[in-house]
Amino acid sequence: MAPRRKKIYEGKAKVLYEGPEPGTLVQYFKDDATAFNAQKKDVIEGKGVLNNRLSEYFMTGLTNIGVPNHFIKRLNMREQLIRQVEIVPLEVIVRNFAAGSIAKRLGMEEGTPLPRPIVEYSYKNDELGDPLVPEEYIIAFGWASQQDLDDIVALALRVNDFLTGVFYGVGIKLVDFKIEIGRVWDGDFMRLIVADEISPDSCRLWDVKTGQKLDKDVFRRDLGSLTDAYTEVAKRLGVLPTNTQPIKPTLIN
Ligand code: TMP
């Protein structure tokens, strides 16, 4: 695709282009899938289209319950208009059940319920493989202040409650997820908002009844078709009905 706009940033799964107005960007969802810090790579046809729709669906829902986020509107199959933010260099992870790295680190069986939702942070740095960092590092190195972290935890737990309910309603257990947070400025006043994306790339989603994995672990662990898994999630949420006429999520004002 010939870029129609100036490219601002290219990551592993998305590209950011200059937006039509100052303070906006266009977020393009690629079909590229990576895992283990891009040691495993593939192109999964249709993944970008599904994640564009799914992230629109979740961000619109968050807007409707008053959780501030970067989403403005979907532009087409693969692109959405977003607010430009200054990304806080952290991956904010919320866990409800043990899986992935926490299960490995603590020798827990995957699926074990955690005593309460656990919020943890990785420092966003590909060269270092996004290492887990304590709050002490975040504050000492100035990536975020204590007040920022209090706000980030509050946002992350609201997102967790919202997503847990939405997924549970369609028979899916939200095991864990990752969000990213951005700063926006209204004059001298700084606010933190949810940014990046919310999609099966950044969540662990298990079917409530069968335990079947419906997220990027299908790719990480070679468990079958990633497109089929994401399509199943989209269909259950009514984002991509079988008759191919996608339902437009309505924004309540
Ligand atoms: P983890 O168990 O591998 O630490 O992953 C926790 C959650 O974060 C899981 O839902 C997958 C998501 N995640 C990302 O979105 N990006 C990443 O780079 C990693 C490692 C995990």
PDB file of C-alpha atoms and ligand atoms in Angstrom:
ATOM      1  CA  MET A   1       0.000   0.000   0.000  1.00  0.00           C
ATOM      2  CA  ALA A   2       1.490   3.345  -0.982  1.00  0.00           C
ATOM      3  CA  PRO A   3       1.532   5.488   2.134  1.00  0.00           C
ATOM      4  CA  ARG A   4      -0.804   8.422   1.649  1.00  0.00           C
ATOM      5  CA  ARG A   5       0.414  10.054   4.810  1.00  0.00           C
ATOM      6  CA  LYS A   6       3.636  10.671   6.623  1.00  0.00           C
ATOM      7  CA  LYS A   7       4.673   7.669   8.685  1.00  0.00           C
ATOM      8  CA  ILE A   8       5.338   8.608  12.297  1.00  0.00           C
ATOM      9  CA  TYR A   9       6.193   5.208  13.777  1.00  0.00           C
ATOM     10  CA  GLU A  10       6.168   1.553  12.805  1.00  0.00           C
ATOM     11  CA  GLY A  11       5.844  -1.157  15.440  1.00  0.00           C
ATOM     12  CA  LYS A  12       5.517  -4.927  15.140  1.00  0.00           C
ATOM     13  CA  ALA A  13       1.744  -5.014  14.585  1.00  0.00           C
ATOM     14  CA  LYS A  14       0.764  -1.433  13.737  1.00  0.00           C
ATOM     15  CA  VAL A  15       1.879   1.673  11.870  1.00  0.00           C
ATOM     16  CA  LEU A  16       1.108   5.235  12.950  1.00  0.00           C
ATOM     17  CA  TYR A  17       0.637   7.935  10.321  1.00  0.00           C
ATOM     18  CA  GLU A  18       0.167  11.653  10.682  1.00  0.00           C
ATOM     19  CA  GLY A  19      -3.521  12.437  11.193  1.00  0.00           C
ATOM     20  CA  PRO A  20      -5.720  14.974   9.404  1.00  0.00           C
ATOM     21  CA  GLU A  21      -5.704  17.433  12.336  1.00  0.00           C
ATOM     22  CA  PRO A  22      -2.970  18.362  14.807  1.00  0.00           C
ATOM     23  CA  GLY A  23      -3.110  16.067  17.818  1.00  0.00           C
ATOM     24  CA  THR A  24      -4.487  13.141  15.807  1.00  0.00           C
ATOM     25  CA  LEU A  25      -2.862  10.081  14.237  1.00  0.00           C
ATOM     26  CA  VAL A  26      -4.033   7.310  11.942  1.00  0.00           C
ATOM     27  CA  GLN A  27      -3.399   3.846  13.398  1.00  0.00           C
ATOM     28  CA  TYR A  28      -3.004   1.108  10.742  1.00  0.00           C
ATOM     29  CA  PHE A  29      -3.326  -2.540  11.815  1.00  0.00           C
ATOM     30  CA  LYS A  30      -0.935  -4.900  10.001  1.00  0.00           C
ATOM     31  CA  ASP A  31      -1.387  -8.647   9.544  1.00  0.00           C
ATOM     32  CA  ASP A  32       2.027  -9.323  11.084  1.00  0.00           C
ATOM     33  CA  ALA A  33       2.122 -11.511  14.160  1.00  0.00           C
ATOM     34  CA  THR A  34       5.191 -11.765  16.368  1.00  0.00           C
ATOM     35  CA  ALA A  35       5.940 -13.523  19.614  1.00  0.00           C
ATOM     36  CA  PHE A  36       8.876 -13.866  22.002  1.00  0.00           C
ATOM     37  CA  ASN A  37      10.131 -10.393  21.058  1.00  0.00           C
ATOM     38  CA  ALA A  38       9.794 -11.093  17.334  1.00  0.00           C
ATOM     39  CA  GLN A  39      11.854 -14.319  17.382  1.00  0.00           C
ATOM     40  CA  LYS A  40       8.712 -15.977  15.982  1.00  0.00           C
ATOM     41  CA  LYS A  41       7.049 -14.153  13.092  1.00  0.00           C
ATOM     42  CA  ASP A  42       4.318 -14.748  10.551  1.00  0.00           C
ATOM     43  CA  VAL A  43       1.749 -12.934   8.470  1.00  0.00           C
ATOM     44  CA  ILE A  44      -1.786 -13.935   9.457  1.00  0.00           C
ATOM     45  CA  GLU A  45      -4.173 -12.861   6.738  1.00  0.00           C
ATOM     46  CA  GLY A  46      -7.041 -10.798   8.121  1.00  0.00           C
ATOM     47  CA  LYS A  47      -5.634 -10.334  11.642  1.00  0.00           C
ATOM     48  CA  GLY A  48      -5.272  -6.571  11.184  1.00  0.00           C
ATOM     49  CA  VAL A  49      -8.874  -6.213  10.016  1.00  0.00           C
ATOM     50  CA  LEU A  50     -10.167  -8.168  13.021  1.00  0.00           C
ATOM     51  CA  ASN A  51      -8.030  -6.277  15.534  1.00  0.00           C
ATOM     52  CA  ASN A  52      -9.050  -2.905  14.068  1.00  0.00           C
ATOM     53  CA  ARG A  53     -12.714  -3.848  14.602  1.00  0.00           C
ATOM     54  CA  LEU A  54     -12.193  -5.415  18.006  1.00  0.00           C
ATOM     55  CA  SER A  55     -10.129  -2.529  19.354  1.00  0.00           C
ATOM     56  CA  GLU A  56     -12.821  -0.125  18.071  1.00  0.00           C
ATOM     57  CA  TYR A  57     -15.444  -2.189  19.904  1.00  0.00           C
ATOM     58  CA  PHE A  58     -13.624  -2.208  23.255  1.00  0.00           C
ATOM     59  CA  MET A  59     -12.457   1.410  23.129  1.00  0.00           C
ATOM     60  CA  THR A  60     -15.985   2.583  22.222  1.00  0.00           C
ATOM     61  CA  GLY A  61     -17.354   0.594  25.158  1.00  0.00           C
ATOM     62  CA  LEU A  62     -14.781   2.192  27.452  1.00  0.00           C
ATOM     63  CA  THR A  63     -15.755   5.655  26.197  1.00  0.00           C
ATOM     64  CA  ASN A  64     -19.400   4.803  26.921  1.00  0.00           C
ATOM     65  CA  ILE A  65     -18.620   4.006  30.560  1.00  0.00           C
ATOM     66  CA  GLY A  66     -16.377   7.047  30.966  1.00  0.00           C
ATOM     67  CA  VAL A  67     -12.920   5.484  30.699  1.00  0.00           C
ATOM     68  CA  PRO A  68     -10.809   7.939  28.681  1.00  0.00           C
ATOM     69  CA  ASN A  69      -8.976   6.461  25.691  1.00  0.00           C
ATOM     70  CA  HIS A  70      -7.328   7.457  22.424  1.00  0.00           C
ATOM     71  CA  PHE A  71      -9.997   6.157  20.008  1.00  0.00           C
ATOM     72  CA  ILE A  72     -11.828   8.733  17.861  1.00  0.00           C
ATOM     73  CA  LYS A  73     -13.322   6.761  14.950  1.00  0.00           C
ATOM     74  CA  ARG A  74     -12.690   3.886  12.588  1.00  0.00           C
ATOM     75  CA  LEU A  75     -11.736   5.094   9.118  1.00  0.00           C
ATOM     76  CA  ASN A  76     -11.745   1.866   7.105  1.00  0.00           C
ATOM     77  CA  MET A  77     -10.999  -1.863   7.315  1.00  0.00           C
ATOM     78  CA  ARG A  78      -7.519  -1.407   8.726  1.00  0.00           C
ATOM     79  CA  GLU A  79      -7.299   2.146   9.999  1.00  0.00           C
ATOM     80  CA  GLN A  80      -8.650   4.176  12.865  1.00  0.00           C
ATOM     81  CA  LEU A  81      -8.289   7.811  13.852  1.00  0.00           C
ATOM     82  CA  ILE A  82      -6.797   8.226  17.321  1.00  0.00           C
ATOM     83  CA  ARG A  83      -5.632  10.994  19.617  1.00  0.00           C
ATOM     84  CA  GLN A  84      -1.907  11.524  19.588  1.00  0.00           C
ATOM     85  CA  VAL A  85      -0.460  10.754  23.012  1.00  0.00           C
ATOM     86  CA  GLU A  86       2.919  10.641  24.670  1.00  0.00           C
ATOM     87  CA  ILE A  87       3.215   6.922  25.410  1.00  0.00           C
ATOM     88  CA  VAL A  88       4.251   6.004  28.958  1.00  0.00           C
ATOM     89  CA  PRO A  89       7.022   3.433  28.284  1.00  0.00           C
ATOM     90  CA  LEU A  90       5.297   0.660  30.228  1.00  0.00           C
ATOM     91  CA  GLU A  91       3.232  -2.396  29.401  1.00  0.00           C
ATOM     92  CA  VAL A  92       0.569  -2.452  32.092  1.00  0.00           C
ATOM     93  CA  ILE A  93      -0.493  -6.046  32.684  1.00  0.00           C
ATOM     94  CA  VAL A  94      -3.557  -7.106  34.666  1.00  0.00           C
ATOM     95  CA  ARG A  95      -3.953 -10.740  35.669  1.00  0.00           C
ATOM     96  CA  ASN A  96      -7.047 -12.504  37.019  1.00  0.00           C
ATOM     97  CA  PHE A  97      -5.803 -16.086  36.647  1.00  0.00           C
ATOM     98  CA  ALA A  98      -2.235 -17.398  36.498  1.00  0.00           C
ATOM     99  CA  ALA A  99      -0.926 -17.969  32.958  1.00  0.00           C
ATOM    100  CA  GLY A 100       2.135 -17.198  30.853  1.00  0.00           C
ATOM    101  CA  SER A 101       5.059 -15.548  32.583  1.00  0.00           C
ATOM    102  CA  ILE A 102       3.584 -15.397  36.114  1.00  0.00           C
ATOM    103  CA  ALA A 103       2.739 -19.106  36.010  1.00  0.00           C
ATOM    104  CA  LYS A 104       6.288 -19.885  34.891  1.00  0.00           C
ATOM    105  CA  ARG A 105       7.965 -17.513  37.355  1.00  0.00           C
ATOM    106  CA  LEU A 106       6.042 -18.761  40.381  1.00  0.00           C
ATOM    107  CA  GLY A 107       5.576 -22.378  39.305  1.00  0.00           C
ATOM    108  CA  MET A 108       1.788 -22.047  39.268  1.00  0.00           C
ATOM    109  CA  GLU A 109      -0.560 -24.127  37.192  1.00  0.00           C
ATOM    110  CA  GLU A 110      -2.094 -22.110  34.349  1.00  0.00           C
ATOM    111  CA  GLY A 111      -5.683 -21.210  35.186  1.00  0.00           C
ATOM    112  CA  THR A 112      -5.198 -20.942  38.954  1.00  0.00           C
ATOM    113  CA  PRO A 113      -7.379 -18.054  40.193  1.00  0.00           C
ATOM    114  CA  LEU A 114      -5.366 -15.220  41.729  1.00  0.00           C
ATOM    115  CA  PRO A 115      -6.413 -13.873  45.143  1.00  0.00           C
ATOM    116  CA  ARG A 116      -7.193 -10.517  43.495  1.00  0.00           C
ATOM    117  CA  PRO A 117      -6.404  -8.864  40.177  1.00  0.00           C
ATOM    118  CA  ILE A 118      -2.651  -8.299  40.028  1.00  0.00           C
ATOM    119  CA  VAL A 119      -1.284  -5.288  38.155  1.00  0.00           C
ATOM    120  CA  GLU A 120       2.344  -5.423  37.017  1.00  0.00           C
ATOM    121  CA  TYR A 121       4.567  -3.426  34.686  1.00  0.00           C
ATOM    122  CA  SER A 122       7.086  -4.231  31.990  1.00  0.00           C
ATOM    123  CA  TYR A 123       9.482  -1.589  30.698  1.00  0.00           C
ATOM    124  CA  LYS A 124       8.766  -1.150  26.970  1.00  0.00           C
ATOM    125  CA  ASN A 125      12.149  -1.841  25.434  1.00  0.00           C
ATOM    126  CA  ASP A 126      12.528  -4.442  22.685  1.00  0.00           C
ATOM    127  CA  GLU A 127      16.318  -4.676  23.045  1.00  0.00           C
ATOM    128  CA  LEU A 128      15.850  -5.759  26.654  1.00  0.00           C
ATOM    129  CA  GLY A 129      12.803  -7.935  25.892  1.00  0.00           C
ATOM    130  CA  ASP A 130      10.348  -5.758  27.888  1.00  0.00           C
ATOM    131  CA  PRO A 131      11.616  -6.690  31.384  1.00  0.00           C
ATOM    132  CA  LEU A 132       9.268  -6.788  34.361  1.00  0.00           C
ATOM    133  CA  VAL A 133       9.999  -3.754  36.562  1.00  0.00           C
ATOM    134  CA  PRO A 134       8.950  -2.772  40.092  1.00  0.00           C
ATOM    135  CA  GLU A 135       7.262   0.588  40.850  1.00  0.00           C
ATOM    136  CA  GLU A 136      10.486   1.698  42.491  1.00  0.00           C
ATOM    137  CA  TYR A 137      12.321   1.621  39.113  1.00  0.00           C
ATOM    138  CA  ILE A 138       9.468   3.415  37.339  1.00  0.00           C
ATOM    139  CA  ILE A 139       9.469   6.285  39.799  1.00  0.00           C
ATOM    140  CA  ALA A 140      13.261   6.469  40.253  1.00  0.00           C
ATOM    141  CA  PHE A 141      13.896   6.593  36.492  1.00  0.00           C
ATOM    142  CA  GLY A 142      11.061   9.073  35.973  1.00  0.00           C
ATOM    143  CA  TRP A 143       9.002   6.956  33.535  1.00  0.00           C
ATOM    144  CA  ALA A 144       5.947   7.806  35.643  1.00  0.00           C
ATOM    145  CA  SER A 145       5.295   9.436  39.016  1.00  0.00           C
ATOM    146  CA  GLN A 146       3.613   7.833  42.037  1.00  0.00           C
ATOM    147  CA  GLN A 147       0.475   9.858  41.204  1.00  0.00           C
ATOM    148  CA  ASP A 148       0.620   8.601  37.590  1.00  0.00           C
ATOM    149  CA  LEU A 149       0.898   5.012  38.835  1.00  0.00           C
ATOM    150  CA  ASP A 150      -2.099   5.464  41.147  1.00  0.00           C
ATOM    151  CA  ASP A 151      -4.087   6.763  38.158  1.00  0.00           C
ATOM    152  CA  ILE A 152      -2.771   3.961  35.931  1.00  0.00           C
ATOM    153  CA  VAL A 153      -3.830   1.253  38.419  1.00  0.00           C
ATOM    154  CA  ALA A 154      -7.297   2.837  38.703  1.00  0.00           C
ATOM    155  CA  LEU A 155      -7.633   2.905  34.886  1.00  0.00           C
ATOM    156  CA  ALA A 156      -6.314  -0.650  34.506  1.00  0.00           C
ATOM    157  CA  LEU A 157      -8.770  -2.024  37.075  1.00  0.00           C
ATOM    158  CA  ARG A 158     -11.711  -0.247  35.421  1.00  0.00           C
ATOM    159  CA  VAL A 159     -10.661  -1.714  32.073  1.00  0.00           C
ATOM    160  CA  ASN A 160     -10.361  -5.120  33.759  1.00  0.00           C
ATOM    161  CA  ASP A 161     -13.882  -4.958  35.213  1.00  0.00           C
ATOM    162  CA  PHE A 162     -15.340  -3.796  31.907  1.00  0.00           C
ATOM    163  CA  LEU A 163     -13.563  -6.387  29.753  1.00  0.00           C
ATOM    164  CA  THR A 164     -14.188  -9.212  32.242  1.00  0.00           C
ATOM    165  CA  GLY A 165     -17.935  -8.540  32.079  1.00  0.00           C
ATOM    166  CA  VAL A 166     -18.086  -8.103  28.312  1.00  0.00           C
ATOM    167  CA  PHE A 167     -16.181 -11.336  27.703  1.00  0.00           C
ATOM    168  CA  TYR A 168     -17.998 -13.311  30.366  1.00  0.00           C
ATOM    169  CA  GLY A 169     -21.281 -12.347  28.679  1.00  0.00           C
ATOM    170  CA  VAL A 170     -20.153 -14.239  25.563  1.00  0.00           C
ATOM    171  CA  GLY A 171     -18.727 -17.258  27.367  1.00  0.00           C
ATOM    172  CA  ILE A 172     -15.102 -16.135  27.469  1.00  0.00           C
ATOM    173  CA  LYS A 173     -12.864 -15.913  30.523  1.00  0.00           C
ATOM    174  CA  LEU A 174     -10.477 -12.942  30.628  1.00  0.00           C
ATOM    175  CA  VAL A 175      -7.323 -14.515  32.056  1.00  0.00           C
ATOM    176  CA  ASP A 176      -5.054 -11.462  31.663  1.00  0.00           C
ATOM    177  CA  PHE A 177      -4.361  -8.549  29.346  1.00  0.00           C
ATOM    178  CA  LYS A 178      -1.930  -5.751  28.584  1.00  0.00           C
ATOM    179  CA  ILE A 179      -2.711  -2.094  27.998  1.00  0.00           C
ATOM    180  CA  GLU A 180      -0.614   0.928  27.257  1.00  0.00           C
ATOM    181  CA  ILE A 181      -1.210   4.387  28.646  1.00  0.00           C
ATOM    182  CA  GLY A 182      -0.662   7.768  27.018  1.00  0.00           C
ATOM    183  CA  ARG A 183      -0.416  11.332  28.281  1.00  0.00           C
ATOM    184  CA  VAL A 184      -2.473  14.098  26.748  1.00  0.00           C
ATOM    185  CA  TRP A 185      -2.229  17.764  27.606  1.00  0.00           C
ATOM    186  CA  ASP A 186      -5.050  20.254  28.025  1.00  0.00           C
ATOM    187  CA  GLY A 187      -2.957  23.380  28.459  1.00  0.00           C
ATOM    188  CA  ASP A 188      -0.870  22.784  31.577  1.00  0.00           C
ATOM    189  CA  PHE A 189      -3.132  19.976  32.760  1.00  0.00           C
ATOM    190  CA  MET A 190      -1.958  16.425  31.989  1.00  0.00           C
ATOM    191  CA  ARG A 191      -4.306  13.431  31.805  1.00  0.00           C
ATOM    192  CA  LEU A 192      -3.608   9.734  31.366  1.00  0.00           C
ATOM    193  CA  ILE A 193      -5.714   7.804  28.862  1.00  0.00           C
ATOM    194  CA  VAL A 194      -5.827   4.249  27.518  1.00  0.00           C
ATOM    195  CA  ALA A 195      -3.909   4.030  24.219  1.00  0.00           C
ATOM    196  CA  ASP A 196      -2.464   1.450  21.765  1.00  0.00           C
ATOM    197  CA  GLU A 197      -5.011  -1.346  21.215  1.00  0.00           C
ATOM    198  CA  ILE A 198      -7.233  -3.836  23.018  1.00  0.00           C
ATOM    199  CA  SER A 199      -7.517  -7.033  21.003  1.00  0.00           C
ATOM    200  CA  PRO A 200      -6.881 -10.790  21.262  1.00  0.00           C
ATOM    201  CA  ASP A 201      -3.220  -9.923  20.543  1.00  0.00           C
ATOM    202  CA  SER A 202      -2.979  -8.324  23.976  1.00  0.00           C
ATOM    203  CA  CYS A 203      -5.350 -10.501  26.057  1.00  0.00           C
ATOM    204  CA  ARG A 204      -5.535 -14.128  27.168  1.00  0.00           C
ATOM    205  CA  LEU A 205      -9.037 -15.375  26.417  1.00  0.00           C
ATOM    206  CA  TRP A 206     -10.285 -18.857  27.250  1.00  0.00           C
ATOM    207  CA  ASP A 207     -13.658 -20.351  26.416  1.00  0.00           C
ATOM    208  CA  VAL A 208     -15.494 -20.632  29.747  1.00  0.00           C
ATOM    209  CA  LYS A 209     -16.757 -24.174  29.091  1.00  0.00           C
ATOM    210  CA  THR A 210     -14.000 -25.870  27.108  1.00  0.00           C
ATOM    211  CA  GLY A 211     -10.958 -23.783  28.069  1.00  0.00           C
ATOM    212  CA  GLN A 212     -10.137 -23.390  24.368  1.00  0.00           C
ATOM    213  CA  LYS A 213      -7.660 -20.563  23.781  1.00  0.00           C
ATOM    214  CA  LEU A 214      -9.007 -17.701  21.653  1.00  0.00           C
ATOM    215  CA  ASP A 215      -6.025 -15.329  21.743  1.00  0.00           C
ATOM    216  CA  LYS A 216      -2.452 -14.903  20.537  1.00  0.00           C
ATOM    217  CA  ASP A 217      -1.311 -17.972  22.505  1.00  0.00           C
ATOM    218  CA  VAL A 218      -2.785 -19.924  19.533  1.00  0.00           C
ATOM    219  CA  PHE A 219       0.080 -18.443  17.501  1.00  0.00           C
ATOM    220  CA  ARG A 220       2.716 -18.414  20.271  1.00  0.00           C
ATOM    221  CA  ARG A 221       2.097 -22.093  21.050  1.00  0.00           C
ATOM    222  CA  ASP A 222       1.118 -23.366  17.551  1.00  0.00           C
ATOM    223  CA  LEU A 223      -2.394 -24.397  18.588  1.00  0.00           C
ATOM    224  CA  GLY A 224      -4.167 -23.923  15.239  1.00  0.00           C
ATOM    225  CA  SER A 225      -5.599 -21.062  13.193  1.00  0.00           C
ATOM    226  CA  LEU A 226      -5.232 -17.629  14.756  1.00  0.00           C
ATOM    227  CA  THR A 227      -7.736 -16.131  12.306  1.00  0.00           C
ATOM    228  CA  ASP A 228     -10.339 -18.716  13.304  1.00  0.00           C
ATOM    229  CA  ALA A 229      -9.792 -17.910  16.997  1.00  0.00           C
ATOM    230  CA  TYR A 230     -10.078 -14.129  16.514  1.00  0.00           C
ATOM    231  CA  THR A 231     -13.074 -14.540  14.181  1.00  0.00           C
ATOM    232  CA  GLU A 232     -14.803 -16.585  16.892  1.00  0.00           C
ATOM    233  CA  VAL A 233     -14.234 -13.780  19.423  1.00  0.00           C
ATOM    234  CA  ALA A 234     -15.519 -11.173  16.947  1.00  0.00           C
ATOM    235  CA  LYS A 235     -18.605 -13.250  16.081  1.00  0.00           C
ATOM    236  CA  ARG A 236     -19.525 -13.848  19.716  1.00  0.00           C
ATOM    237  CA  LEU A 237     -19.299 -10.124  20.412  1.00  0.00           C
ATOM    238  CA  GLY A 238     -21.475  -9.371  17.366  1.00  0.00           C
ATOM    239  CA  VAL A 239     -18.647  -7.393  15.835  1.00  0.00           C
ATOM    240  CA  LEU A 240     -18.479  -9.597  12.759  1.00  0.00           C
ATOM    241  CA  PRO A 241     -21.763 -11.439  12.286  1.00  0.00           C
ATOM    242  CA  THR A 242     -21.853 -14.416   9.961  1.00  0.00           C
ATOM    243  CA  ASN A 243     -23.841 -12.478   7.331  1.00  0.00           C
ATOM    244  CA  THR A 244     -20.727 -10.289   6.728  1.00  0.00           C
ATOM    245  CA  GLN A 245     -22.560  -7.054   7.534  1.00  0.00           C
ATOM    246  CA  PRO A 246     -20.564  -5.820  10.523  1.00  0.00           C
ATOM    247  CA  ILE A 247     -22.572  -4.133  13.242  1.00  0.00           C
ATOM    248  CA  LYS A 248     -21.379  -0.616  13.902  1.00  0.00           C
ATOM    249  CA  PRO A 249     -20.780  -0.049  17.597  1.00  0.00           C
ATOM    250  CA  THR A 250     -22.826   2.963  18.578  1.00  0.00           C
ATOM    251  CA  LEU A 251     -21.272   5.737  20.560  1.00  0.00           C
ATOM    252  CA  ILE A 252     -23.518   7.050  23.312  1.00  0.00           C
ATOM    253  CA  ASN A 253     -22.891  10.750  23.865  1.00  0.00           C
TER     254      ASN A 253
HETATM  255  P1  TMP B   1       2.830 -12.744  29.913  1.00  0.00           P
HETATM  256  O1  TMP B   1       2.149 -13.777  30.741  1.00  0.00           O
HETATM  257  O2  TMP B   1       3.628 -13.318  28.773  1.00  0.00           O
HETATM  258  O3  TMP B   1       3.654 -11.792  30.764  1.00  0.00           O
HETATM  259  O4  TMP B   1       1.688 -11.855  29.235  1.00  0.00           O
HETATM  260  C1  TMP B   1       0.700 -11.197  29.985  1.00  0.00           C
HETATM  261  C2  TMP B   1      -0.317 -10.559  29.075  1.00  0.00           C
HETATM  262  O5  TMP B   1       0.251  -9.524  28.301  1.00  0.00           O
HETATM  263  C3  TMP B   1      -0.943 -11.509  28.064  1.00  0.00           C
HETATM  264  O6  TMP B   1      -2.330 -11.201  27.959  1.00  0.00           O
HETATM  265  C4  TMP B   1      -0.254 -11.219  26.778  1.00  0.00           C
HETATM  266  C5  TMP B   1       0.088  -9.775  26.909  1.00  0.00           C
HETATM  267  N1  TMP B   1       1.335  -9.435  26.247  1.00  0.00           N
HETATM  268  C6  TMP B   1       1.361  -8.465  25.277  1.00  0.00           C
HETATM  269  O7  TMP B   1       0.329  -7.904  24.930  1.00  0.00           O
HETATM  270  N2  TMP B   1       2.551  -8.148  24.698  1.00  0.00           N
HETATM  271  C7  TMP B   1       3.718  -8.734  25.042  1.00  0.00           C
HETATM  272  O8  TMP B   1       4.761  -8.395  24.487  1.00  0.00           O
HETATM  273  C8  TMP B   1       3.678  -9.751  26.073  1.00  0.00           C
HETATM  274  C9  TMP B   1       4.947 -10.448  26.496  1.00  0.00           C
HETATM  275  C10 TMP B   1       2.481 -10.062  26.641  1.00  0.00           C
END
